[in-house]
XYZ file of C-alpha atoms in Angstrom:
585
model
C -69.727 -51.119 -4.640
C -66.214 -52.572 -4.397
C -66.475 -53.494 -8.257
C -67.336 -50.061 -8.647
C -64.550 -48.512 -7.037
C -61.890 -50.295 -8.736
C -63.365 -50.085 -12.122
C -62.912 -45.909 -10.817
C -59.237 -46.636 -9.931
C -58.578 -47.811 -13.232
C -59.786 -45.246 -15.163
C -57.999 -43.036 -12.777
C -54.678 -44.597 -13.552
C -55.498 -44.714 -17.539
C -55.411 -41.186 -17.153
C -52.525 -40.428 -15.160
C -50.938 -42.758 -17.510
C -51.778 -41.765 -20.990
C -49.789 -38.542 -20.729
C -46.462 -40.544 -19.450
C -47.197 -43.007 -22.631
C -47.809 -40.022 -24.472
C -44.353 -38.279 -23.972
C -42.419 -41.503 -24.078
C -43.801 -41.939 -27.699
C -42.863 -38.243 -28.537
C -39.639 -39.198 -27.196
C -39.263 -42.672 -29.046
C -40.352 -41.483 -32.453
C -37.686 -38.708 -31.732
C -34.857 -40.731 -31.171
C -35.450 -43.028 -34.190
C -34.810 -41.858 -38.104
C -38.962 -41.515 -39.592
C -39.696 -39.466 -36.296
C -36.829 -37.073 -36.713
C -37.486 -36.613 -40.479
C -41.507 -36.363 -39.195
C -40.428 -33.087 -36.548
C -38.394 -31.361 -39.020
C -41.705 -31.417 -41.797
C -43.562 -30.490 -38.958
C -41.249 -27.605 -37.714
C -41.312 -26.237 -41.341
C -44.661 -26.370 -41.447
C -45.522 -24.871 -38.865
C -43.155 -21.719 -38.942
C -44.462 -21.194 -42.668
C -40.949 -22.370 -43.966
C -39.492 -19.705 -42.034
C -37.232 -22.238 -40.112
C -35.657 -25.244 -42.312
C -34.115 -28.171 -40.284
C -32.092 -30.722 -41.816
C -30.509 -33.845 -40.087
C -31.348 -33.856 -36.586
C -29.611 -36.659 -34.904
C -28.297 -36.998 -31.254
C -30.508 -38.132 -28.642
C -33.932 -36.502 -27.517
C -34.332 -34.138 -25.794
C -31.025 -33.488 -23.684
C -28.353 -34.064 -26.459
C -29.452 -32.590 -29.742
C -27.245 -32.604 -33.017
C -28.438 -30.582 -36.126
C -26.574 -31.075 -39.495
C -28.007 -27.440 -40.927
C -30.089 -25.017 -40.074
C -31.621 -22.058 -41.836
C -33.879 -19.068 -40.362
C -35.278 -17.601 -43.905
C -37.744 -14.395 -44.630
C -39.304 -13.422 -47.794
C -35.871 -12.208 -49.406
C -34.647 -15.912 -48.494
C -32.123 -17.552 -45.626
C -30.542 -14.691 -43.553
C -29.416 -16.716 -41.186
C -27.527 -20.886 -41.630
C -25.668 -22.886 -39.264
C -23.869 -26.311 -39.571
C -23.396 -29.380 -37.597
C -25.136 -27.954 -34.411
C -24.319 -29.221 -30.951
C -26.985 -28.567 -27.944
C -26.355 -30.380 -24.440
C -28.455 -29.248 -21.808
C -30.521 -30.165 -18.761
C -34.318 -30.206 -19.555
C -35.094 -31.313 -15.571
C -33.524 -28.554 -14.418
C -36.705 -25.980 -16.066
C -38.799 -27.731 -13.087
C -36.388 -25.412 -10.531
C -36.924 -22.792 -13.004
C -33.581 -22.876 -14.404
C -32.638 -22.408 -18.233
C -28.744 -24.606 -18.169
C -26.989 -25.026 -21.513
C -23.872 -27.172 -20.814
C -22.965 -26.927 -24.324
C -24.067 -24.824 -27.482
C -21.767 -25.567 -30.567
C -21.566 -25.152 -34.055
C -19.033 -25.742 -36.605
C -20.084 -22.812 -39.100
C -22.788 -20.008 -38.692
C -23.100 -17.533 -41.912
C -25.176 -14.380 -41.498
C -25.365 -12.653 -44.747
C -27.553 -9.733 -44.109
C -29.629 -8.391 -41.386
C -33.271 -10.155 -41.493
C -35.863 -7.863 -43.574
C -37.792 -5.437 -41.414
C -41.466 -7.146 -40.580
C -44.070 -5.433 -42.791
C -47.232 -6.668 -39.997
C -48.477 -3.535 -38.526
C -47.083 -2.797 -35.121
C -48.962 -3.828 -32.063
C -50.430 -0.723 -29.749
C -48.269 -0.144 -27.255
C -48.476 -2.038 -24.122
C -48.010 -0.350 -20.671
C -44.126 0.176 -19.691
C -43.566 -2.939 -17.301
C -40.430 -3.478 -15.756
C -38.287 -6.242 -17.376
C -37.315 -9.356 -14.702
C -35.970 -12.973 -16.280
C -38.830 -15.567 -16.152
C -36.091 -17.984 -15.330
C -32.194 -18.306 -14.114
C -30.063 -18.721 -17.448
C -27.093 -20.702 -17.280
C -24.691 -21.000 -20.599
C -21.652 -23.033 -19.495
C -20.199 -22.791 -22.972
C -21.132 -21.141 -26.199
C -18.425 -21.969 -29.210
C -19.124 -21.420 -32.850
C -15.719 -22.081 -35.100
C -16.606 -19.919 -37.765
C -18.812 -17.337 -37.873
C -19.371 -15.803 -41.056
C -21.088 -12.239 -41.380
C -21.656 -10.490 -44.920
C -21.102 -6.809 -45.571
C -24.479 -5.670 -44.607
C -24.653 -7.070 -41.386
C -21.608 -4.771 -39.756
C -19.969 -3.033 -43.119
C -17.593 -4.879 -43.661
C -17.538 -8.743 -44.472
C -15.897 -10.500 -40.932
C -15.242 -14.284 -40.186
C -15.003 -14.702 -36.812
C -14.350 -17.349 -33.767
C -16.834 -17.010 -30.969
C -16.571 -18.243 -27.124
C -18.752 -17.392 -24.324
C -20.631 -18.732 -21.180
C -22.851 -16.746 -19.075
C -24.999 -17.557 -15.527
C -27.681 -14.649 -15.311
C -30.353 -15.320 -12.269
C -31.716 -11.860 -12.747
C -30.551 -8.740 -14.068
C -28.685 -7.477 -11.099
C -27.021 -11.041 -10.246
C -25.387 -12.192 -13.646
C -22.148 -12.914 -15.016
C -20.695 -13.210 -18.273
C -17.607 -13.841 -20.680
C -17.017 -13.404 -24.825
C -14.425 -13.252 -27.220
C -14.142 -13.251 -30.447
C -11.033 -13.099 -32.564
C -10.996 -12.380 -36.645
C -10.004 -15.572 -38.867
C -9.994 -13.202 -42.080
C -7.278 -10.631 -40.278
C -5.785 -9.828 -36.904
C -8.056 -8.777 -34.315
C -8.808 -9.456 -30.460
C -11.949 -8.412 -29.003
C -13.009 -9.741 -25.170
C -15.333 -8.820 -22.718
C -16.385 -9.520 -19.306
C -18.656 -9.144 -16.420
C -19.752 -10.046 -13.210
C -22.755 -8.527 -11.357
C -24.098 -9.210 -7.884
C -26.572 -6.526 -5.951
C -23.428 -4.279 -4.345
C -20.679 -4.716 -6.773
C -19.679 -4.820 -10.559
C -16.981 -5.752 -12.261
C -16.628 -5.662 -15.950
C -13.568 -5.437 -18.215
C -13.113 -4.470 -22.224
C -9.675 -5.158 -24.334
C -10.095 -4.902 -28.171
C -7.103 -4.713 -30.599
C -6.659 -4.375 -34.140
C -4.511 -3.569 -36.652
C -5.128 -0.268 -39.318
C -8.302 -0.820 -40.894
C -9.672 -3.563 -38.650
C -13.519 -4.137 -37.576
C -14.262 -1.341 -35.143
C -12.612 1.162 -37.585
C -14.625 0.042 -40.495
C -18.242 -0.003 -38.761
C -17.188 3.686 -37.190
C -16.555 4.401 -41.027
C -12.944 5.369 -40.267
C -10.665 3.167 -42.115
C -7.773 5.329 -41.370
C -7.574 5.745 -37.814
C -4.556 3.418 -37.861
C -4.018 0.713 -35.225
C -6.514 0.262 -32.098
C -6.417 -0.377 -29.118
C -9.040 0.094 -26.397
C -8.847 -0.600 -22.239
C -12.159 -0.175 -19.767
C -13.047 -1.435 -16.592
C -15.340 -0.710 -14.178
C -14.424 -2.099 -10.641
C -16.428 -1.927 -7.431
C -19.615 -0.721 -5.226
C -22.273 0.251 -7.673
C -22.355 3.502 -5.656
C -18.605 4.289 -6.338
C -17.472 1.843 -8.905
C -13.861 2.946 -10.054
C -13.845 3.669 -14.290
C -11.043 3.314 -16.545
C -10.882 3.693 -20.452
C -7.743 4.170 -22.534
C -8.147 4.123 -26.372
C -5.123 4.628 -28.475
C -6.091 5.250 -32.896
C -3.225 5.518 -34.390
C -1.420 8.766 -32.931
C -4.874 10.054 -31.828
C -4.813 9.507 -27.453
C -8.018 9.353 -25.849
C -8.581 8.064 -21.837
C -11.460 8.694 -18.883
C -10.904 8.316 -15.341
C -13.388 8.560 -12.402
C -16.173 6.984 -10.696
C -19.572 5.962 -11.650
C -22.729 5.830 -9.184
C -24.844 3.143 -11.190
C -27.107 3.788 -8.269
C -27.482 7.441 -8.235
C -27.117 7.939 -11.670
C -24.536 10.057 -10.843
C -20.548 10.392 -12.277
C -17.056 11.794 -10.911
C -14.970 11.810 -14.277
C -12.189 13.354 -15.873
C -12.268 12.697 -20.158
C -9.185 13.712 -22.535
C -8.242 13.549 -25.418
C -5.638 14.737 -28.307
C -4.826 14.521 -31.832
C -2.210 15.635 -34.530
C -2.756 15.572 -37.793
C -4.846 12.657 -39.332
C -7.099 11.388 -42.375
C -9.295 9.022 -41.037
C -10.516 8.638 -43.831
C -9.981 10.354 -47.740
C -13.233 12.942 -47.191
C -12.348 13.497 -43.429
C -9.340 15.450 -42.004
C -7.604 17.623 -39.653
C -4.667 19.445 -38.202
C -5.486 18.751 -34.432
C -7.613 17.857 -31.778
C -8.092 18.800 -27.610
C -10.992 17.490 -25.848
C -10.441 18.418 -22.044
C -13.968 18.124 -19.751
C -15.061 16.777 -16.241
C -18.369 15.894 -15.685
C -19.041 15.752 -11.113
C -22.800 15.127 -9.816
C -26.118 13.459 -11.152
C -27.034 12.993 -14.411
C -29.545 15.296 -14.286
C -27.884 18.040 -12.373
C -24.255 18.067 -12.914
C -21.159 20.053 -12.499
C -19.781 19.977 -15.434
C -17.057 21.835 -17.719
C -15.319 21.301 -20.834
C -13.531 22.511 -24.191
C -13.147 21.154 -27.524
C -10.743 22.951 -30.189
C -10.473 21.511 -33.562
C -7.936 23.165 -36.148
C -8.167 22.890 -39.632
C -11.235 20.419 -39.756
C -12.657 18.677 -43.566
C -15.553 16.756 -43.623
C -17.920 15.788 -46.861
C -16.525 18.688 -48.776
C -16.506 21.279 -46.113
C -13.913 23.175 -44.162
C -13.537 25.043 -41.043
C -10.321 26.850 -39.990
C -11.077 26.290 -36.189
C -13.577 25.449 -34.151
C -14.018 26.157 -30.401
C -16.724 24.779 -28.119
C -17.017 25.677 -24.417
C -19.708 23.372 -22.108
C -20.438 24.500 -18.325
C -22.853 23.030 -16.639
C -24.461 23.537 -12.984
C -27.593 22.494 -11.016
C -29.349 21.087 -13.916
C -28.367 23.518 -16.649
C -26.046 22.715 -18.950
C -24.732 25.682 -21.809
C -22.894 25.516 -24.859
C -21.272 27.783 -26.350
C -19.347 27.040 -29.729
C -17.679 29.593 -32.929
C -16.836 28.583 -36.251
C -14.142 30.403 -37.815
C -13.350 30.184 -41.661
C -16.397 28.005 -42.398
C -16.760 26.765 -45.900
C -19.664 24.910 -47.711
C -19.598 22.883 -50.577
C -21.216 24.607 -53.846
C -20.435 27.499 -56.057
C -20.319 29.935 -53.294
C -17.852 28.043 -50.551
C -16.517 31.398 -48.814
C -20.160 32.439 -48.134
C -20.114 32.282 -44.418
C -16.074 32.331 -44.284
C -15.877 36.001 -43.893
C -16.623 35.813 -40.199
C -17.684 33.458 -37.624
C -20.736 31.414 -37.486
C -21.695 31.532 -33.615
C -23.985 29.029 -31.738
C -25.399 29.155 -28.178
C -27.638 26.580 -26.744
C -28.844 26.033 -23.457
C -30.701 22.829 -21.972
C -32.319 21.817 -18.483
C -31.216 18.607 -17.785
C -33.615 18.023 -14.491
C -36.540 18.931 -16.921
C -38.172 15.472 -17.884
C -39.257 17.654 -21.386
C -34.888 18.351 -21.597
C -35.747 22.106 -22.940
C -33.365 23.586 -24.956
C -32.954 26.872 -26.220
C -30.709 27.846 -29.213
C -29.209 31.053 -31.015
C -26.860 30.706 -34.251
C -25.587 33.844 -35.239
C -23.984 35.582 -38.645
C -24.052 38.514 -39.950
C -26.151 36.934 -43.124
C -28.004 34.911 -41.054
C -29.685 34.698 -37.870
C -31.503 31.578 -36.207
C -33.402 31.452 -32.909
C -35.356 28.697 -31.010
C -36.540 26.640 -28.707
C -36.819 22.602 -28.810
C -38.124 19.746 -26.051
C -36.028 16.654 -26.623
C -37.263 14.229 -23.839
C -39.462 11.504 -24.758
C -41.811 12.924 -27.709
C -39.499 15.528 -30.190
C -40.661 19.147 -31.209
C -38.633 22.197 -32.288
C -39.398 25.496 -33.080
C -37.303 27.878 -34.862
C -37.322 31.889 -35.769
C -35.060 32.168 -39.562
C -34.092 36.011 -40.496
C -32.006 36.845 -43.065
C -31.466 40.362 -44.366
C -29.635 40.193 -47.715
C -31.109 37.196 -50.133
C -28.576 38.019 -52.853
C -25.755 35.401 -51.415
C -27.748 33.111 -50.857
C -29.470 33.230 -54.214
C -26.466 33.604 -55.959
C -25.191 30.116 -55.052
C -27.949 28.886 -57.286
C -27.089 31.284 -59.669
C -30.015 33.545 -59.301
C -29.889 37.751 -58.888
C -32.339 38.072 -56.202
C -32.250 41.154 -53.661
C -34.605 40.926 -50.637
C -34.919 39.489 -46.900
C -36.769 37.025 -45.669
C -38.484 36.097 -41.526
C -39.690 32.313 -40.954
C -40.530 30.354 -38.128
C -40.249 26.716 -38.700
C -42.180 23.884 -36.570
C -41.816 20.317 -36.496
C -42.233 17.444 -33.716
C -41.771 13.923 -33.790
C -44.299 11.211 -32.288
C -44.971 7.983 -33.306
C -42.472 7.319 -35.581
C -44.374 10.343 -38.015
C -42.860 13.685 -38.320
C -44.848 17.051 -38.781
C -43.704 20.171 -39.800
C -45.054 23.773 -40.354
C -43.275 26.961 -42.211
C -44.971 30.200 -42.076
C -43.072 33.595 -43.046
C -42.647 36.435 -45.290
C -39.807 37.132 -48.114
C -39.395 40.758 -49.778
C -38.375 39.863 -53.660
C -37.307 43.651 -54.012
C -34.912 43.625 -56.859
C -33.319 41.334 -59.328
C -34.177 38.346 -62.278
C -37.510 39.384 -63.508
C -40.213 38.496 -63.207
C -40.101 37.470 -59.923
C -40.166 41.144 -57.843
C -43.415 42.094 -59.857
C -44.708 38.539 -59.034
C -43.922 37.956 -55.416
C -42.865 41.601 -54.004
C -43.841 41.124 -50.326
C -45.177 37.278 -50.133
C -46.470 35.370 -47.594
C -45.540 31.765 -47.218
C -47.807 29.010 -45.443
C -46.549 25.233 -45.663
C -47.820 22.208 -43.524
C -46.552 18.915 -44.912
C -46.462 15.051 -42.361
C -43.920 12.288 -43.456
C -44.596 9.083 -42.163
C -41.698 6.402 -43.842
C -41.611 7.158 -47.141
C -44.916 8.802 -47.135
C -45.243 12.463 -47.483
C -48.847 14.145 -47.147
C -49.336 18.204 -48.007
C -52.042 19.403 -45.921
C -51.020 23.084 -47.324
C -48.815 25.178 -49.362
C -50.092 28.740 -49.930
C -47.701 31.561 -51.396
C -49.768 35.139 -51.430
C -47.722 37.497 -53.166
C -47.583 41.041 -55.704
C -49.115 39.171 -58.336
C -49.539 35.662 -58.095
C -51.252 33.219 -55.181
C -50.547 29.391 -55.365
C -52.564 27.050 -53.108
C -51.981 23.278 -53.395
C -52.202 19.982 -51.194
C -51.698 16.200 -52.085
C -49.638 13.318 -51.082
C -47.056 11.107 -52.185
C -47.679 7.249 -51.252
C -45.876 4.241 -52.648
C -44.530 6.269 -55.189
C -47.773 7.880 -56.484
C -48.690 11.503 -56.627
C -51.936 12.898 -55.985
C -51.956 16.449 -55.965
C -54.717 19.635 -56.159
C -53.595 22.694 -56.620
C -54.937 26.565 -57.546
C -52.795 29.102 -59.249
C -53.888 32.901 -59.577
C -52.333 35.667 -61.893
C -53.890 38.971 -60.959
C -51.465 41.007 -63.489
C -50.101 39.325 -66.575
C -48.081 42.737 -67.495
C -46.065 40.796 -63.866
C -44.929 38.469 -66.593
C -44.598 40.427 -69.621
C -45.354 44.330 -69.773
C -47.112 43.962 -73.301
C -49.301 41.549 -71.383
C -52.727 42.863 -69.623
C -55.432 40.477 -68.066
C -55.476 38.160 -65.387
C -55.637 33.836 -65.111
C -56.677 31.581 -62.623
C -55.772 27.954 -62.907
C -56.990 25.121 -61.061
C -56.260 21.644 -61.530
C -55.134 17.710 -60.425
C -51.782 15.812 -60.879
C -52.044 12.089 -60.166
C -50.488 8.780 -60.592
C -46.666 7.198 -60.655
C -44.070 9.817 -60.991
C -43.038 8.781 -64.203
C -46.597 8.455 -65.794
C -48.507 11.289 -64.333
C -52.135 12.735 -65.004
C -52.700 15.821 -65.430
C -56.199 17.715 -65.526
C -56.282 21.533 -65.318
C -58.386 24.280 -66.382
C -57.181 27.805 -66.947
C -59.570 30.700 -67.202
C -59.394 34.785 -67.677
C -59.145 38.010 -69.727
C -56.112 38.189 -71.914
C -55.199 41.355 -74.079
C -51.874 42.765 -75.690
C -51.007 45.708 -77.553
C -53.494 46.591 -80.199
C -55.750 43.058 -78.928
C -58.336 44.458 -76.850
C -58.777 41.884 -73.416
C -61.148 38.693 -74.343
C -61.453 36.009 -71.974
C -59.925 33.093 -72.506
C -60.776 29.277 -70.668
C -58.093 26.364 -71.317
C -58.575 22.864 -70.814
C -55.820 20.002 -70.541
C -56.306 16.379 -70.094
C -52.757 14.675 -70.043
C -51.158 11.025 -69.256
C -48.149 9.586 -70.018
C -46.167 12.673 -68.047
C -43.157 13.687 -68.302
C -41.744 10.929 -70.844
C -44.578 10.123 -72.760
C -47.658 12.715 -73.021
C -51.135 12.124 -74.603
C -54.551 13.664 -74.559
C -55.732 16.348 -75.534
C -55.738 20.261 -75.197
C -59.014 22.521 -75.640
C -59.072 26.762 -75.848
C -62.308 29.090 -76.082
C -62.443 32.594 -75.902
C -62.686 35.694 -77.896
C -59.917 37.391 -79.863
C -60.295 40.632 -81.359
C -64.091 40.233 -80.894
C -64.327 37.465 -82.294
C -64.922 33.574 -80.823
C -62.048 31.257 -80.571
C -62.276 27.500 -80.819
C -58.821 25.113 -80.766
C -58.988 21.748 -80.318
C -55.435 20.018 -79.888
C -55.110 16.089 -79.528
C -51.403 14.076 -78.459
C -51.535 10.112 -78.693
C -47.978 8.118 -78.044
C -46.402 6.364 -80.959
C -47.088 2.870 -80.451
C-alpha cells in the first residue's frame, strides 16, 4: 500500500512538473538563435504570411527586440517597423494588469490604409456594453520616425510620436500624445485625465499655412493654425474652452458640458473676411453666432449663419442666411439662398429669386423625424425623413414649367411634372422608389405625341457597387417601356419590353404599331443582345403588313456580330431578309 502511494505521488509530481519543464523549454529555445529563427517561421506560418518577423533578439519574454516587422494583406506590406523595443511586465497579467514600461521603435512606415476584408461580415451580435478585460498601463510609447504615405491622411507626413497612458476602465484613465512633423513645422499634443467625478483634458495644435490639419480638411489655404480646448471639471459641469485661429478666419466656444446629462450650456462664434481656402472655394465673409442651453435631446437653442458671396465646385451664391431655434425637443431651420448659381449652360436658372428651405426635426424622437420644404418659383420640394438609427426619406417633386430645366440639356420641352421619391437605408443596402407623372405638352418632336401625359414607375436597390432594377415602367401617349435587370461585378443582365401603339408618333407617313421584347447581357463593353420586334407596318401608298424582327448580337458596342432576321409582308407580298455581322479577326 505504501509502495503504492508513492509510486501515486510521483506521477502526481511528473505532472505538475511537465508543464514548468514545458515553459522553461519554450523559454530556452526563445532566448537562443535556432529557437528565435524557429518562432518567427512559425509566426508566419501561422498568420498565412500576413505578419513577417525578422531578427528577434532581446531576452524572452519581458525584454523583446525586433529588427523589422511587416503586417502585409493581399496588395502587400501596409504596415513596417524597425528595430523594435518592448519592455514589459508579463507577472503583472496574473493581477490582471496589461504594463508596458517601454514600447519603441526607431522607424514605422505606413503607406496606405490596409485593404478592406472581402470575408463576409459576421451577423450582428447583441449591443453589449464595452468594459476593459484588464487595467492597461503604457509608461512610454516613442517611435522616432513615423512615416505615413498619401493615402493614409492626404498628404504624405513624417512624424515623431510620444505617449504613455494608464486606463483601468473607461471612466478611470489617463493619457498623454504628441506628435510633431519632421518633414515641416507642426505641434500637435493632447491630454487627458479621467476619474468617476472629474475630467480634465487639454488640445494645442499649431501649424504653419498648408500644414496637416489643413490638408486632411482639404483646405490648403486657410493660412496658419492654431487651435486651444480644454475641458476642466465635474462631469456634470465641466468648464469648455476652444479657440481656433485660420488665418484671419476667428472661431471660439465657451460654456459647460454635462457629460452626465448629456446636456450643454455654450456660446459658439465665429467670423471671417475674405478668404480662398482653397482655388475652387471662396468667399467675401462669414458670421456664425448660436447658443445651444439644455439636453441634447431637448434644447434651447438659437443661432444665425450669414455667408456673403460664397463659391464652391463651380457654384455661386450671393448670400446665404440660415436661422436655427430650437425648444423642448424641436429644433427648426430656416435658411434662403439669394443669387444661386449652378454650374452648366444655364447658371442663372434659379438666380432670379431665392431658393428657400425649411426643415423641422424632433430631437427627443428616438426615429429624429424631420420634415422639409424647399421652395422656388420653378421648383417645389416637400418631405418627410427619419434619421435615427435605420435611414428613410420621402419626398413630394413639382415643377410647373419643364422648359428651363430641359433647356440646360439643350432640349425644347414644355410640360410639368409631380414625383414622390422614396428611399431608406438598412444594412449597408439602399432602396429607392420614384413614381409620378410628366405632361410632354409641347416642344422637340417626337416626344409630345410619344409621352403626352406619362406615368413613371421606378424601383431600383444598390448594395456596393451592385445595382438591381426590380422595375422601370413609363406608360405614356404612344409608347410603354417595361424593363428590370441588374448590374453585378460589372455585368449587365437586363429584360426589357417596348410598345409602339402609333408609329405616325414617330413619323406622320408612318401607320402601324411594334412591340419589342428582348435581353441585354454580359460585360459592358461586350454585351449580348437578343430581341424580337413584331407588328403591322404601312406608309403612304404600302398598305399595313406585319412585320417580326429578330436580332442576335455580341461583341456590343465596339465590336458587333451575329446576325439579323426580318419576315413579313410588303405590298402583299412575303418578305424574307437574312443579315449576318462576324468581327474581322
Amino acid at each position: 500500500m505504501r509502495r503504492l502511494r508513492r509510486a501515486a505521488l510521483w506521477v502526481l509530481g511528473l505532472l505538475l512538473l511537465l508543464p514548468i519543464v514545458a515553459v522553461a523549454a519554450v523559454m530556452l529555445a526563445l532566448n537562443i538563435g535556432p529557437g528565435r529563427v524557429a518562432a518567427e517561421q512559425l509566426i508566419g506560418r501561422a498568420t498565412g504570411g500576413t505578419v513577417v518577423l525578422e531578427g528577434l533578439h532581446g531576452r524572452f519574454p519581458d525584454a523583446l527586440r525586433l529588427h523589422h516587422l511587416e503586417v502585409r494583406d493581399a496588395a502587400g506590406a501596409w504596415l513596417l517597423a524597425d528595430d523594435v523595443a518592448l519592455d514589459w511586465s508579463p507577472t503583472r497579467l496574473l493581477g490582471r494588469t496589461a504594463q508596458i514600461d517601454r514600447l519603441e521603435a526607431a522607424r514605422v512606415q505606413v503607406p496606405r490604409l490596409p485593404a478592406p476584408s472581402t470575408d463576409a461580415p459576421a451577423p450582428a451580435a447583441q449591443s453589449q456594453p464595452f468594459s476593459l478585460p484588464v487595467r492597461v498601463i503604457a509608461r512610454r510609447i516613442h517611435v522616432e520616425r513615423a512615416e505615413l504615405g498619401p493615402g493614409v491622411l492626404g498628404t504624405a507626413a513624417d512624424l515623431s510620436v510620444d505617449g504613455s497612458a494608464d486606463a483601468e476602465s473607461l471612466r478611470t484613465a489617463s493619457a498623454d500624445l504628441a506628435l510633431r512633423r519632421l518633414d515641416a513645422p507642426g505641434d500637435y499634443k493632447a491630454s487627458l485625465r479621467l476619474d468617476p467625478a472629474h475630467i480634465a483634458a487639454k488640445l494645442d495644435a499649431a501649424e504653419p499655412t498648408g500644414g496637416l490639419i489643413a490638408t486632411v480638411a482639404t483646405l490648403p489655404g486657410l493660412g496658419p493654425l492654431s487651435i486651444t480646448g480644454s475641458l476642466d471639471g465635474p462631469r456634470s459641469a465641466a468648464v469648455t474652452r476652444l479657440a481656433l485661429t485660420a488665418g484671419p478666419l476667428q472661431a471660439q466656444a465657451r460654456g459647460t458640458l454635462d457629460l452626465e446629462g448629456s446636456a450643454a450650456d455654450l456660446d459658439v462664434s465665429a467670423s471671417a473676411p475674405s478668404m480662398t481656402p482653397r482655388p475652387d472655394v471662396s468667399w467675401q465673409s462669414v458670421a456664425l453666432q448660436a447658443r445651444v442651453h439644455g439636453p441634447f435631446t431637448a434644447p434651447d437653442a438659437s443661432g444665425q449663419l450669414r455667408i456673403e458671396g460664397l463659391a464652391a465646385a463651380g457654384a455661386a451664391v450671393r448670400r446665404l442666411v440660415a436661422d436655427i431655434q430650437g425648444n423642448a425637443g424641436r429644433i427648426g431651420l430656416h435658411a434662403s439662398v439669394d443669387g444661386l448659381r449652378l454650374p452648366g449652360p444655364d447658371p442663372a436658372l434659379l438666380a432670379a429669386a431665392p431658393v428657400v428651405l425649411d426643415a423641422d426635426a424632433r430631437l427627443d424622437d428616438p426615429a429624429r423625424p424631420v420634415t422639409f420644404a424647399l421652395s422656388h418659383p420653378l421648383l417645389a420640394v416637400k418631405g418627410d425623413a427619419r434619421t435615427g438609427g435605420d435611414i428613410s426619406a420621402t419626398a413630394d417633386v413639382a415643377a410647373t414649367d419643364l422648359r428651363p430645366f430641359a433647356a440646360i440639356g439643350g432640349i425644347d420641352l414644355h410640360g410639368s411634372t409631380a414625383l414622390r421619391l422614396r428611399a431608406a437605408v438598412a444594412g449597408g443596402v439602399t432602396r429607392a422608389e420614384l413614381d409620378g407623372k410628366v405632361s410632354i405638352t409641347g416642344g422637340l418632336a417626337p416626344v409630345p405625341a410619344l409621352l403626352g401625359d406619362t406615368t413613371l414607375g421606378v424601383s431600383a436597390q444598390l448594395a456596393g457597387s451592385d445595382i438591381t432594377l426590380s422595375r422601370l415602367e413609363v406608360d405614356g401617349k404612344a409608347l410603354r417601356l417595361s424593363a428590370r435587370g441588374s448590374s453585378k461585378a460589372g455585368a449587365l443582365d437586363a429584360t426589357y419590353r417596348l410598345g409602339l401603339s402609333d408609329l405616325a408618333a414617330l413619323a406622320p407617313t408612318l401607320t402601324g404599331a411594334l412591340e419589342a421584347d428582348g435581353r441585354v447581357q454580359g460585360p459592358m463593353d461586350a454585351l449580348s443582345l437578343n430581341t424580337t420586334i413584331k407588328g403591322e407596318v404601312g406608309a403612304p401608298n404600302v398598305p399595313r403588313g406585319p412585320v417580326t424582327l429578330t436580332a442576335a448580337l455580341t461583341g456590343l458596342p465596339g465590336a458587333p456580330a451575329g446576325q439579323v432576321t426580318a419576315e413579313g409582308t410588303l405590298e402583299g407580298a412575303p418578305l424574307a431578309l437574312a443579315v449576318k455581322a462576324q468581327r474581322e479577326a
